[in-house]
Short mmCIF file of N, CA and C in Angstrom, two decimals:
data_model
loop_
_atom_site.label_atom_id
_atom_site.label_comp_id
_atom_site.label_asym_id
_atom_site.label_seq_id
_atom_site.Cartn_x
_atom_site.Cartn_y
_atom_site.Cartn_z
N TYR J 1 -17.92 53.48 -12.03
CA TYR J 1 -18.43 52.17 -11.67
C TYR J 1 -18.20 51.17 -12.81
N GLU J 2 -18.44 51.60 -14.06
CA GLU J 2 -18.25 50.73 -15.22
C GLU J 2 -16.80 50.33 -15.38
N VAL J 3 -15.89 51.22 -15.09
CA VAL J 3 -14.47 50.94 -15.21
C VAL J 3 -14.08 49.86 -14.20
N LYS J 4 -14.61 49.98 -12.98
CA LYS J 4 -14.34 48.97 -11.96
C LYS J 4 -14.87 47.60 -12.38
N LEU J 5 -16.07 47.57 -12.95
CA LEU J 5 -16.68 46.34 -13.41
C LEU J 5 -15.87 45.73 -14.54
N MET J 6 -15.40 46.55 -15.45
CA MET J 6 -14.58 46.08 -16.56
C MET J 6 -13.28 45.46 -16.04
N LYS J 7 -12.68 46.05 -15.01
CA LYS J 7 -11.43 45.53 -14.47
C LYS J 7 -11.63 44.19 -13.79
N LEU J 8 -12.81 43.93 -13.27
CA LEU J 8 -13.08 42.69 -12.57
C LEU J 8 -13.50 41.55 -13.50
N LYS J 9 -13.81 41.85 -14.76
CA LYS J 9 -14.23 40.82 -15.70
C LYS J 9 -13.16 39.75 -15.90
N TRP J 10 -11.92 40.09 -15.78
CA TRP J 10 -10.83 39.13 -15.93
C TRP J 10 -10.87 38.06 -14.85
N LEU J 11 -11.52 38.38 -13.72
CA LEU J 11 -11.57 37.46 -12.60
C LEU J 11 -12.52 36.27 -12.87
N ALA J 12 -13.57 36.48 -13.64
CA ALA J 12 -14.57 35.44 -13.88
C ALA J 12 -13.98 34.16 -14.47
N PRO J 13 -13.11 34.21 -15.48
CA PRO J 13 -12.58 32.96 -16.04
C PRO J 13 -11.67 32.19 -15.08
N ILE J 14 -11.04 32.87 -14.15
CA ILE J 14 -10.12 32.13 -13.28
C ILE J 14 -10.75 31.71 -11.95
N LEU J 15 -11.97 32.10 -11.66
CA LEU J 15 -12.61 31.68 -10.42
C LEU J 15 -12.72 30.16 -10.30
N PRO J 16 -13.12 29.43 -11.36
CA PRO J 16 -13.15 27.96 -11.22
C PRO J 16 -11.77 27.37 -10.91
N VAL J 17 -10.73 27.92 -11.50
CA VAL J 17 -9.38 27.44 -11.24
C VAL J 17 -9.02 27.68 -9.77
N LEU J 18 -9.35 28.87 -9.27
CA LEU J 18 -9.07 29.17 -7.87
C LEU J 18 -9.87 28.26 -6.94
N ALA J 19 -11.10 27.94 -7.31
CA ALA J 19 -11.92 27.05 -6.48
C ALA J 19 -11.30 25.66 -6.43
N LEU J 20 -10.83 25.16 -7.58
CA LEU J 20 -10.18 23.84 -7.58
C LEU J 20 -8.88 23.86 -6.81
N ALA J 21 -8.15 24.94 -6.88
CA ALA J 21 -6.90 25.04 -6.13
C ALA J 21 -7.17 24.97 -4.64
N GLY J 22 -8.30 25.43 -4.21
CA GLY J 22 -8.67 25.36 -2.80
C GLY J 22 -8.96 23.94 -2.36
N CYS J 23 -9.14 23.03 -3.30
CA CYS J 23 -9.42 21.63 -2.99
C CYS J 23 -8.14 20.80 -3.05
N GLY J 24 -7.02 21.41 -2.83
CA GLY J 24 -5.74 20.73 -2.95
C GLY J 24 -5.59 19.54 -2.04
N ASN J 25 -6.33 19.46 -0.96
CA ASN J 25 -6.20 18.35 -0.03
C ASN J 25 -7.22 17.25 -0.31
N TYR J 26 -8.03 17.40 -1.33
CA TYR J 26 -9.02 16.39 -1.66
C TYR J 26 -8.31 15.12 -2.13
N VAL J 27 -8.68 14.01 -1.55
CA VAL J 27 -8.07 12.74 -1.91
C VAL J 27 -9.19 11.74 -2.18
N ASN J 28 -9.11 11.05 -3.30
CA ASN J 28 -10.11 10.07 -3.66
C ASN J 28 -9.38 8.76 -3.97
N VAL J 29 -8.94 8.08 -2.93
CA VAL J 29 -8.21 6.84 -3.11
C VAL J 29 -9.07 5.67 -2.63
N GLU J 30 -8.84 4.54 -3.23
CA GLU J 30 -9.65 3.37 -2.94
C GLU J 30 -8.76 2.16 -2.76
N SER J 31 -8.76 1.61 -1.56
CA SER J 31 -7.97 0.41 -1.29
C SER J 31 -8.58 -0.78 -2.01
N GLN J 32 -7.74 -1.59 -2.62
CA GLN J 32 -8.20 -2.72 -3.41
C GLN J 32 -7.93 -4.07 -2.76
N GLY J 33 -7.75 -4.08 -1.43
CA GLY J 33 -7.53 -5.35 -0.77
C GLY J 33 -6.86 -5.22 0.58
N LYS J 34 -6.24 -6.29 1.01
CA LYS J 34 -5.56 -6.38 2.30
C LYS J 34 -4.16 -6.94 2.11
N SER J 35 -3.26 -6.55 3.02
CA SER J 35 -1.90 -7.08 3.01
C SER J 35 -1.54 -7.55 4.41
N GLY J 36 -0.71 -8.58 4.47
CA GLY J 36 -0.24 -9.12 5.74
C GLY J 36 1.17 -9.67 5.58
N ILE J 37 1.76 -10.06 6.71
CA ILE J 37 3.12 -10.58 6.69
C ILE J 37 3.22 -11.69 7.73
N SER J 38 4.02 -12.71 7.42
CA SER J 38 4.18 -13.83 8.35
C SER J 38 5.61 -14.36 8.25
N HIS J 39 5.92 -15.30 9.14
CA HIS J 39 7.20 -16.01 9.05
C HIS J 39 6.93 -17.48 9.36
N ASP J 40 7.81 -18.33 8.86
CA ASP J 40 7.66 -19.76 9.14
C ASP J 40 8.64 -20.18 10.23
N GLU J 41 8.70 -21.48 10.53
CA GLU J 41 9.57 -21.99 11.59
C GLU J 41 11.05 -21.70 11.34
N ASP J 42 11.43 -21.57 10.08
CA ASP J 42 12.82 -21.29 9.72
C ASP J 42 13.13 -19.80 9.67
N GLY J 43 12.14 -18.97 9.96
CA GLY J 43 12.34 -17.52 9.93
C GLY J 43 12.13 -16.88 8.57
N ASN J 44 11.73 -17.65 7.57
CA ASN J 44 11.47 -17.10 6.23
C ASN J 44 10.22 -16.24 6.27
N ILE J 45 10.31 -15.07 5.68
CA ILE J 45 9.21 -14.10 5.70
C ILE J 45 8.41 -14.20 4.42
N SER J 46 7.07 -14.17 4.57
CA SER J 46 6.16 -14.17 3.42
C SER J 46 5.25 -12.96 3.51
N VAL J 47 4.95 -12.37 2.36
CA VAL J 47 3.98 -11.28 2.27
C VAL J 47 2.70 -11.86 1.68
N HIS J 48 1.58 -11.62 2.36
CA HIS J 48 0.27 -12.11 1.95
C HIS J 48 -0.52 -10.92 1.40
N MET J 49 -1.21 -11.15 0.29
CA MET J 49 -2.04 -10.12 -0.32
C MET J 49 -3.38 -10.74 -0.70
N TYR J 50 -4.45 -10.04 -0.41
CA TYR J 50 -5.75 -10.44 -0.92
C TYR J 50 -6.22 -9.27 -1.77
N ILE J 51 -6.30 -9.47 -3.08
CA ILE J 51 -6.57 -8.42 -4.03
C ILE J 51 -8.02 -8.53 -4.51
N CYS J 52 -8.77 -7.46 -4.39
CA CYS J 52 -10.19 -7.46 -4.73
C CYS J 52 -10.45 -7.41 -6.23
N GLY J 53 -11.56 -8.04 -6.62
CA GLY J 53 -12.09 -7.95 -7.98
C GLY J 53 -11.11 -8.33 -9.07
N ASP J 54 -11.12 -7.52 -10.12
CA ASP J 54 -10.25 -7.81 -11.27
C ASP J 54 -8.92 -7.07 -11.19
N ASN J 55 -8.58 -6.56 -10.03
CA ASN J 55 -7.29 -5.90 -9.84
C ASN J 55 -6.18 -6.95 -9.79
N ALA J 56 -4.95 -6.51 -10.04
CA ALA J 56 -3.81 -7.42 -10.02
C ALA J 56 -2.57 -6.68 -9.53
N VAL J 57 -1.68 -7.44 -8.91
CA VAL J 57 -0.42 -6.91 -8.39
C VAL J 57 0.72 -7.51 -9.20
N ASP J 58 1.72 -6.67 -9.52
CA ASP J 58 2.87 -7.19 -10.27
C ASP J 58 4.21 -6.74 -9.69
N GLU J 59 4.18 -6.03 -8.57
CA GLU J 59 5.41 -5.53 -7.98
C GLU J 59 5.28 -5.48 -6.46
N LEU J 60 6.35 -5.81 -5.77
CA LEU J 60 6.38 -5.77 -4.31
C LEU J 60 7.68 -5.06 -3.91
N ILE J 61 7.53 -3.90 -3.29
CA ILE J 61 8.67 -3.10 -2.88
C ILE J 61 8.86 -3.28 -1.37
N LEU J 62 10.07 -3.60 -0.97
CA LEU J 62 10.41 -3.76 0.44
C LEU J 62 11.28 -2.58 0.86
N SER J 63 10.95 -1.99 2.01
CA SER J 63 11.75 -0.88 2.52
C SER J 63 11.82 -0.95 4.03
N GLY J 64 12.71 -0.14 4.59
CA GLY J 64 12.89 -0.09 6.02
C GLY J 64 12.08 1.04 6.62
N GLY J 65 12.20 1.21 7.94
CA GLY J 65 11.49 2.26 8.64
C GLY J 65 12.07 3.63 8.37
N PHE J 66 11.32 4.64 8.74
CA PHE J 66 11.67 6.03 8.47
C PHE J 66 13.07 6.39 8.96
N TYR J 67 13.44 5.90 10.13
CA TYR J 67 14.75 6.24 10.70
C TYR J 67 15.73 5.08 10.66
N ASP J 68 15.45 4.04 9.86
CA ASP J 68 16.31 2.87 9.82
C ASP J 68 17.54 3.02 8.93
N GLY J 69 17.54 4.00 8.07
CA GLY J 69 18.66 4.16 7.14
C GLY J 69 19.72 5.11 7.69
N PRO J 70 20.72 5.37 6.88
CA PRO J 70 21.76 6.31 7.27
C PRO J 70 21.15 7.70 7.48
N PRO J 71 21.79 8.56 8.26
CA PRO J 71 21.27 9.92 8.47
C PRO J 71 20.99 10.61 7.14
N GLY J 72 19.87 11.29 7.07
CA GLY J 72 19.48 12.01 5.85
C GLY J 72 18.69 11.18 4.86
N THR J 73 18.41 9.91 5.17
CA THR J 73 17.61 9.08 4.26
C THR J 73 16.30 8.70 4.94
N ASN J 74 15.32 8.38 4.13
CA ASN J 74 14.02 7.94 4.64
C ASN J 74 13.67 6.61 4.01
N ASN J 75 13.12 5.71 4.79
CA ASN J 75 12.68 4.41 4.31
C ASN J 75 13.68 3.79 3.32
N PRO J 76 14.81 3.33 3.84
CA PRO J 76 15.82 2.75 2.95
C PRO J 76 15.29 1.54 2.20
N ALA J 77 15.71 1.39 0.96
CA ALA J 77 15.29 0.26 0.12
C ALA J 77 15.85 -1.04 0.69
N LEU J 78 14.99 -2.06 0.77
CA LEU J 78 15.40 -3.39 1.22
C LEU J 78 15.29 -4.42 0.09
N GLY J 79 14.77 -4.01 -1.06
CA GLY J 79 14.66 -4.92 -2.19
C GLY J 79 13.36 -4.73 -2.95
N MET J 80 13.29 -5.37 -4.11
CA MET J 80 12.09 -5.30 -4.94
C MET J 80 11.92 -6.60 -5.71
N LEU J 81 10.66 -7.03 -5.80
CA LEU J 81 10.30 -8.23 -6.56
C LEU J 81 9.25 -7.86 -7.59
N LYS J 82 9.29 -8.53 -8.74
CA LYS J 82 8.28 -8.33 -9.78
C LYS J 82 7.89 -9.68 -10.36
N THR J 83 6.72 -9.68 -10.97
CA THR J 83 6.29 -10.86 -11.71
C THR J 83 5.82 -10.42 -13.08
N SER J 84 6.10 -11.22 -14.08
CA SER J 84 5.67 -10.89 -15.44
C SER J 84 4.20 -11.25 -15.65
N ASN J 85 3.64 -12.08 -14.77
CA ASN J 85 2.23 -12.45 -14.83
C ASN J 85 1.52 -11.87 -13.61
N PRO J 86 0.91 -10.68 -13.73
CA PRO J 86 0.23 -10.08 -12.58
C PRO J 86 -0.73 -11.06 -11.91
N GLU J 87 -0.78 -11.00 -10.59
CA GLU J 87 -1.58 -11.95 -9.82
C GLU J 87 -2.75 -11.28 -9.12
N SER J 88 -3.84 -12.03 -9.00
CA SER J 88 -5.07 -11.55 -8.36
C SER J 88 -5.51 -12.53 -7.29
N GLY J 89 -6.53 -12.15 -6.54
CA GLY J 89 -7.06 -13.02 -5.49
C GLY J 89 -6.10 -13.10 -4.33
N TYR J 90 -5.90 -14.31 -3.80
CA TYR J 90 -4.99 -14.51 -2.67
C TYR J 90 -3.61 -14.84 -3.21
N VAL J 91 -2.63 -14.03 -2.84
CA VAL J 91 -1.25 -14.17 -3.32
C VAL J 91 -0.32 -14.20 -2.12
N VAL J 92 0.62 -15.14 -2.13
CA VAL J 92 1.65 -15.21 -1.09
C VAL J 92 3.01 -15.19 -1.78
N VAL J 93 3.88 -14.30 -1.33
CA VAL J 93 5.23 -14.24 -1.87
C VAL J 93 6.20 -14.54 -0.73
N ASN J 94 6.86 -15.70 -0.82
CA ASN J 94 7.89 -16.08 0.15
C ASN J 94 9.17 -15.37 -0.29
N ILE J 95 9.66 -14.47 0.54
CA ILE J 95 10.81 -13.64 0.17
C ILE J 95 12.06 -14.51 -0.09
N ALA J 96 12.23 -15.60 0.66
CA ALA J 96 13.40 -16.47 0.48
C ALA J 96 13.32 -17.30 -0.79
N ASP J 97 12.10 -17.62 -1.24
CA ASP J 97 11.90 -18.44 -2.43
C ASP J 97 10.69 -17.89 -3.18
N PRO J 98 10.86 -16.76 -3.88
CA PRO J 98 9.71 -16.03 -4.40
C PRO J 98 9.12 -16.51 -5.73
N ALA J 99 9.68 -17.53 -6.36
CA ALA J 99 9.20 -17.95 -7.68
C ALA J 99 7.68 -18.11 -7.68
N PRO J 100 6.97 -17.63 -8.68
CA PRO J 100 7.41 -17.10 -9.96
C PRO J 100 7.81 -15.62 -9.93
N TRP J 101 7.78 -15.01 -8.77
CA TRP J 101 8.24 -13.64 -8.65
C TRP J 101 9.76 -13.63 -8.81
N GLU J 102 10.27 -12.53 -9.32
CA GLU J 102 11.69 -12.40 -9.60
C GLU J 102 12.27 -11.24 -8.79
N VAL J 103 13.42 -11.46 -8.19
CA VAL J 103 14.10 -10.40 -7.44
C VAL J 103 14.76 -9.46 -8.45
N VAL J 104 14.32 -8.19 -8.47
CA VAL J 104 14.90 -7.23 -9.40
C VAL J 104 15.83 -6.23 -8.70
N GLU J 105 15.70 -6.11 -7.40
CA GLU J 105 16.65 -5.36 -6.57
C GLU J 105 16.97 -6.27 -5.39
N PRO J 106 18.24 -6.48 -5.09
CA PRO J 106 18.64 -7.44 -4.05
C PRO J 106 17.88 -7.24 -2.73
N ILE J 107 17.51 -8.37 -2.13
CA ILE J 107 16.78 -8.36 -0.86
C ILE J 107 17.80 -8.31 0.29
N ASN J 108 17.61 -7.34 1.17
CA ASN J 108 18.50 -7.17 2.31
C ASN J 108 17.66 -6.83 3.54
N LEU J 109 16.99 -7.84 4.10
CA LEU J 109 16.10 -7.61 5.24
C LEU J 109 16.90 -7.47 6.53
N PRO J 110 16.48 -6.57 7.41
CA PRO J 110 17.19 -6.40 8.68
C PRO J 110 16.93 -7.57 9.62
N THR J 111 17.83 -7.76 10.57
CA THR J 111 17.66 -8.81 11.59
C THR J 111 17.55 -8.22 12.98
N GLU J 112 17.87 -6.94 13.15
CA GLU J 112 17.80 -6.30 14.47
C GLU J 112 16.35 -6.12 14.89
N GLN J 113 16.04 -6.42 16.15
CA GLN J 113 14.67 -6.39 16.67
C GLN J 113 13.94 -5.07 16.44
N GLY J 114 14.61 -3.94 16.56
CA GLY J 114 13.95 -2.65 16.45
C GLY J 114 13.82 -2.11 15.04
N LYS J 115 14.36 -2.79 14.06
CA LYS J 115 14.28 -2.32 12.67
C LYS J 115 12.94 -2.72 12.05
N TYR J 116 12.55 -2.00 11.02
CA TYR J 116 11.25 -2.22 10.39
C TYR J 116 11.36 -2.84 9.02
N ILE J 117 10.29 -3.54 8.66
CA ILE J 117 10.11 -4.08 7.31
C ILE J 117 8.76 -3.56 6.82
N ILE J 118 8.79 -2.90 5.68
CA ILE J 118 7.56 -2.40 5.06
C ILE J 118 7.44 -3.08 3.70
N ALA J 119 6.32 -3.75 3.47
CA ALA J 119 6.05 -4.41 2.19
C ALA J 119 4.94 -3.63 1.50
N ASN J 120 5.24 -3.12 0.32
CA ASN J 120 4.31 -2.27 -0.40
C ASN J 120 3.99 -2.88 -1.77
N PRO J 121 2.83 -3.58 -1.89
CA PRO J 121 2.43 -4.14 -3.18
C PRO J 121 1.95 -3.02 -4.11
N ARG J 122 2.21 -3.17 -5.39
CA ARG J 122 1.77 -2.18 -6.38
C ARG J 122 0.79 -2.80 -7.35
N LEU J 123 -0.32 -2.09 -7.57
CA LEU J 123 -1.32 -2.54 -8.53
C LEU J 123 -0.84 -2.27 -9.96
N VAL J 124 -1.29 -3.10 -10.88
CA VAL J 124 -0.98 -2.91 -12.29
C VAL J 124 -1.61 -1.61 -12.78
N ASP J 125 -2.89 -1.38 -12.48
CA ASP J 125 -3.60 -0.17 -12.90
C ASP J 125 -3.97 0.59 -11.64
N LYS J 126 -3.43 1.78 -11.48
CA LYS J 126 -3.67 2.55 -10.27
C LYS J 126 -4.77 3.59 -10.44
N GLY J 127 -5.58 3.49 -11.47
CA GLY J 127 -6.67 4.45 -11.67
C GLY J 127 -6.24 5.62 -12.53
N TRP J 128 -7.02 6.67 -12.50
CA TRP J 128 -6.80 7.84 -13.35
C TRP J 128 -6.08 8.94 -12.59
N PRO J 129 -5.04 9.53 -13.18
CA PRO J 129 -4.31 10.60 -12.50
C PRO J 129 -4.91 11.98 -12.78
N ILE J 130 -6.23 12.10 -12.80
CA ILE J 130 -6.87 13.40 -13.01
C ILE J 130 -7.58 13.81 -11.73
N PRO J 131 -7.79 15.10 -11.53
CA PRO J 131 -8.43 15.55 -10.29
C PRO J 131 -9.78 14.88 -10.06
N PHE J 132 -10.02 14.49 -8.85
CA PHE J 132 -11.27 13.91 -8.36
C PHE J 132 -11.56 12.50 -8.86
N ALA J 133 -10.71 11.93 -9.71
CA ALA J 133 -10.90 10.54 -10.14
C ALA J 133 -10.35 9.61 -9.07
N LYS J 134 -10.87 8.42 -9.03
CA LYS J 134 -10.41 7.44 -8.05
C LYS J 134 -8.99 6.98 -8.37
N GLU J 135 -8.18 6.91 -7.33
CA GLU J 135 -6.85 6.34 -7.46
C GLU J 135 -6.86 5.05 -6.66
N LYS J 136 -6.43 3.96 -7.26
CA LYS J 136 -6.44 2.67 -6.61
C LYS J 136 -5.09 2.38 -5.97
N TYR J 137 -5.11 1.66 -4.86
CA TYR J 137 -3.86 1.25 -4.24
C TYR J 137 -4.07 -0.02 -3.43
N MET J 138 -2.97 -0.71 -3.18
CA MET J 138 -2.97 -1.84 -2.25
C MET J 138 -2.31 -1.34 -0.99
N PRO J 139 -2.91 -1.59 0.16
CA PRO J 139 -2.28 -1.12 1.40
C PRO J 139 -0.98 -1.85 1.68
N SER J 140 -0.04 -1.12 2.24
CA SER J 140 1.23 -1.74 2.63
C SER J 140 1.05 -2.40 3.99
N VAL J 141 2.03 -3.18 4.36
CA VAL J 141 2.05 -3.78 5.70
C VAL J 141 3.44 -3.50 6.27
N SER J 142 3.47 -3.03 7.52
CA SER J 142 4.76 -2.75 8.14
C SER J 142 4.77 -3.29 9.57
N THR J 143 5.95 -3.71 9.97
CA THR J 143 6.14 -4.24 11.31
C THR J 143 7.61 -4.16 11.66
N SER J 144 7.89 -4.25 12.94
CA SER J 144 9.29 -4.35 13.35
C SER J 144 9.69 -5.83 13.31
N VAL J 145 10.97 -6.06 13.17
CA VAL J 145 11.48 -7.43 13.16
C VAL J 145 11.10 -8.13 14.47
N GLY J 146 11.25 -7.44 15.59
CA GLY J 146 10.91 -8.02 16.88
C GLY J 146 9.45 -8.38 17.02
N MET J 147 8.56 -7.51 16.52
CA MET J 147 7.13 -7.79 16.60
C MET J 147 6.77 -8.98 15.74
N LEU J 148 7.36 -9.07 14.55
CA LEU J 148 7.08 -10.21 13.66
C LEU J 148 7.59 -11.51 14.28
N GLU J 149 8.79 -11.48 14.84
CA GLU J 149 9.34 -12.68 15.47
C GLU J 149 8.57 -13.07 16.73
N GLY J 150 7.83 -12.12 17.29
CA GLY J 150 7.06 -12.38 18.51
C GLY J 150 5.76 -13.12 18.30
N ILE J 151 5.33 -13.27 17.04
CA ILE J 151 4.10 -14.04 16.80
C ILE J 151 4.47 -15.46 16.39
N ASP J 152 3.54 -16.37 16.56
CA ASP J 152 3.79 -17.77 16.21
C ASP J 152 4.01 -17.93 14.71
N PRO J 153 4.88 -18.85 14.32
CA PRO J 153 5.07 -19.13 12.90
C PRO J 153 3.74 -19.49 12.25
N GLY J 154 3.54 -18.98 11.04
CA GLY J 154 2.32 -19.28 10.29
C GLY J 154 1.19 -18.29 10.49
N LEU J 155 1.23 -17.50 11.57
CA LEU J 155 0.19 -16.50 11.76
C LEU J 155 0.50 -15.30 10.88
N VAL J 156 -0.56 -14.68 10.35
CA VAL J 156 -0.41 -13.53 9.46
C VAL J 156 -0.70 -12.26 10.24
N MET J 157 0.25 -11.36 10.20
CA MET J 157 0.16 -10.08 10.88
C MET J 157 -0.36 -9.01 9.95
N ARG J 158 -1.16 -8.10 10.46
CA ARG J 158 -1.59 -6.93 9.69
C ARG J 158 -0.63 -5.79 9.95
N ASP J 159 -0.82 -4.67 9.30
CA ASP J 159 0.02 -3.50 9.54
C ASP J 159 -0.08 -3.12 11.01
N MET J 160 1.05 -2.94 11.66
CA MET J 160 1.06 -2.71 13.11
C MET J 160 0.42 -1.39 13.51
N TYR J 161 0.12 -0.50 12.57
CA TYR J 161 -0.45 0.80 12.92
C TYR J 161 -1.94 0.91 12.64
N THR J 162 -2.60 -0.16 12.16
CA THR J 162 -3.97 0.00 11.73
C THR J 162 -5.04 -0.62 12.61
N GLU J 163 -4.72 -1.56 13.43
CA GLU J 163 -5.74 -2.27 14.20
C GLU J 163 -5.32 -2.43 15.65
N SER J 164 -6.28 -2.71 16.50
CA SER J 164 -5.96 -2.91 17.91
C SER J 164 -5.25 -4.25 18.13
N THR J 165 -5.52 -5.23 17.29
CA THR J 165 -4.79 -6.49 17.34
C THR J 165 -3.91 -6.59 16.10
N HIS J 166 -2.71 -7.06 16.26
CA HIS J 166 -1.77 -7.07 15.15
C HIS J 166 -1.80 -8.35 14.34
N VAL J 167 -2.71 -9.27 14.66
CA VAL J 167 -2.71 -10.57 13.99
C VAL J 167 -4.08 -10.83 13.35
N PHE J 168 -4.06 -11.19 12.06
CA PHE J 168 -5.28 -11.65 11.39
C PHE J 168 -5.63 -13.04 11.91
N GLY J 169 -4.61 -13.86 12.09
CA GLY J 169 -4.77 -15.26 12.46
C GLY J 169 -4.00 -16.11 11.46
N THR J 170 -4.53 -17.27 11.15
CA THR J 170 -3.88 -18.17 10.19
C THR J 170 -4.04 -17.59 8.78
N ALA J 171 -3.40 -18.24 7.81
CA ALA J 171 -3.56 -17.81 6.41
C ALA J 171 -5.03 -17.89 5.99
N GLU J 172 -5.73 -18.91 6.49
CA GLU J 172 -7.17 -19.03 6.18
C GLU J 172 -7.95 -17.87 6.76
N ASP J 173 -7.60 -17.43 7.98
CA ASP J 173 -8.25 -16.26 8.58
C ASP J 173 -7.98 -15.00 7.77
N PHE J 174 -6.75 -14.89 7.25
CA PHE J 174 -6.41 -13.73 6.42
C PHE J 174 -7.24 -13.72 5.15
N VAL J 175 -7.36 -14.88 4.49
CA VAL J 175 -8.16 -14.98 3.27
C VAL J 175 -9.61 -14.60 3.57
N GLU J 176 -10.14 -15.10 4.66
CA GLU J 176 -11.52 -14.79 5.04
C GLU J 176 -11.69 -13.28 5.28
N ALA J 177 -10.74 -12.66 5.97
CA ALA J 177 -10.80 -11.21 6.22
C ALA J 177 -10.72 -10.45 4.90
N GLY J 178 -9.87 -10.90 3.97
CA GLY J 178 -9.77 -10.25 2.67
C GLY J 178 -11.06 -10.38 1.86
N GLN J 179 -11.63 -11.57 1.83
CA GLN J 179 -12.88 -11.78 1.11
C GLN J 179 -13.98 -10.92 1.69
N GLN J 180 -14.08 -10.88 3.01
CA GLN J 180 -15.12 -10.08 3.66
C GLN J 180 -14.93 -8.60 3.37
N TRP J 181 -13.69 -8.15 3.42
CA TRP J 181 -13.42 -6.74 3.15
C TRP J 181 -13.83 -6.39 1.72
N CYS J 182 -13.47 -7.23 0.76
CA CYS J 182 -13.82 -6.97 -0.63
C CYS J 182 -15.34 -6.98 -0.84
N GLU J 183 -16.03 -7.91 -0.18
CA GLU J 183 -17.50 -7.96 -0.29
C GLU J 183 -18.13 -6.71 0.30
N ASP J 184 -17.60 -6.24 1.42
CA ASP J 184 -18.17 -5.07 2.08
C ASP J 184 -17.98 -3.79 1.30
N TYR J 185 -16.91 -3.68 0.54
CA TYR J 185 -16.59 -2.41 -0.12
C TYR J 185 -16.74 -2.44 -1.64
N PHE J 186 -17.00 -3.61 -2.23
CA PHE J 186 -17.13 -3.63 -3.69
C PHE J 186 -18.38 -4.35 -4.13
#
């Protein structure tokens, strides 16, 4: 019996590691705002962001839909913008005229009705990369070209997969929704 007990003593130090390994699906992420997309009368696309608290965004990655690229690729790159002065609060980036944002990867947005546009804002500080610590993110917004063109110019669309209605409303409605969301969760 003592020999068996001695052989099992090695198990005690690794039990906590095994317990943590069992939590591999644990996710502790915290959205830091809202994202939307709109177009104007000329068809120029703008990405709207409402960033909560003292968070800031300094990068905007544009990509296509999962099956929009050549065979064997996922979410093809459509371009990237950055700013040297991270922005907070309500931010609008007009893709056709993004100043003070700078195009760092050429913008190549699709025009076909069934193709997708995904705008993914990146936070300056994404939290701690340690187990169980909060990871911060800004939600992306995605829509098809046809769905975006189907709404009135100036209306801000939310991500087409998250709500029963795809439109926040005007830019003022988007700001109000962002402020309310931040108040409710922070």
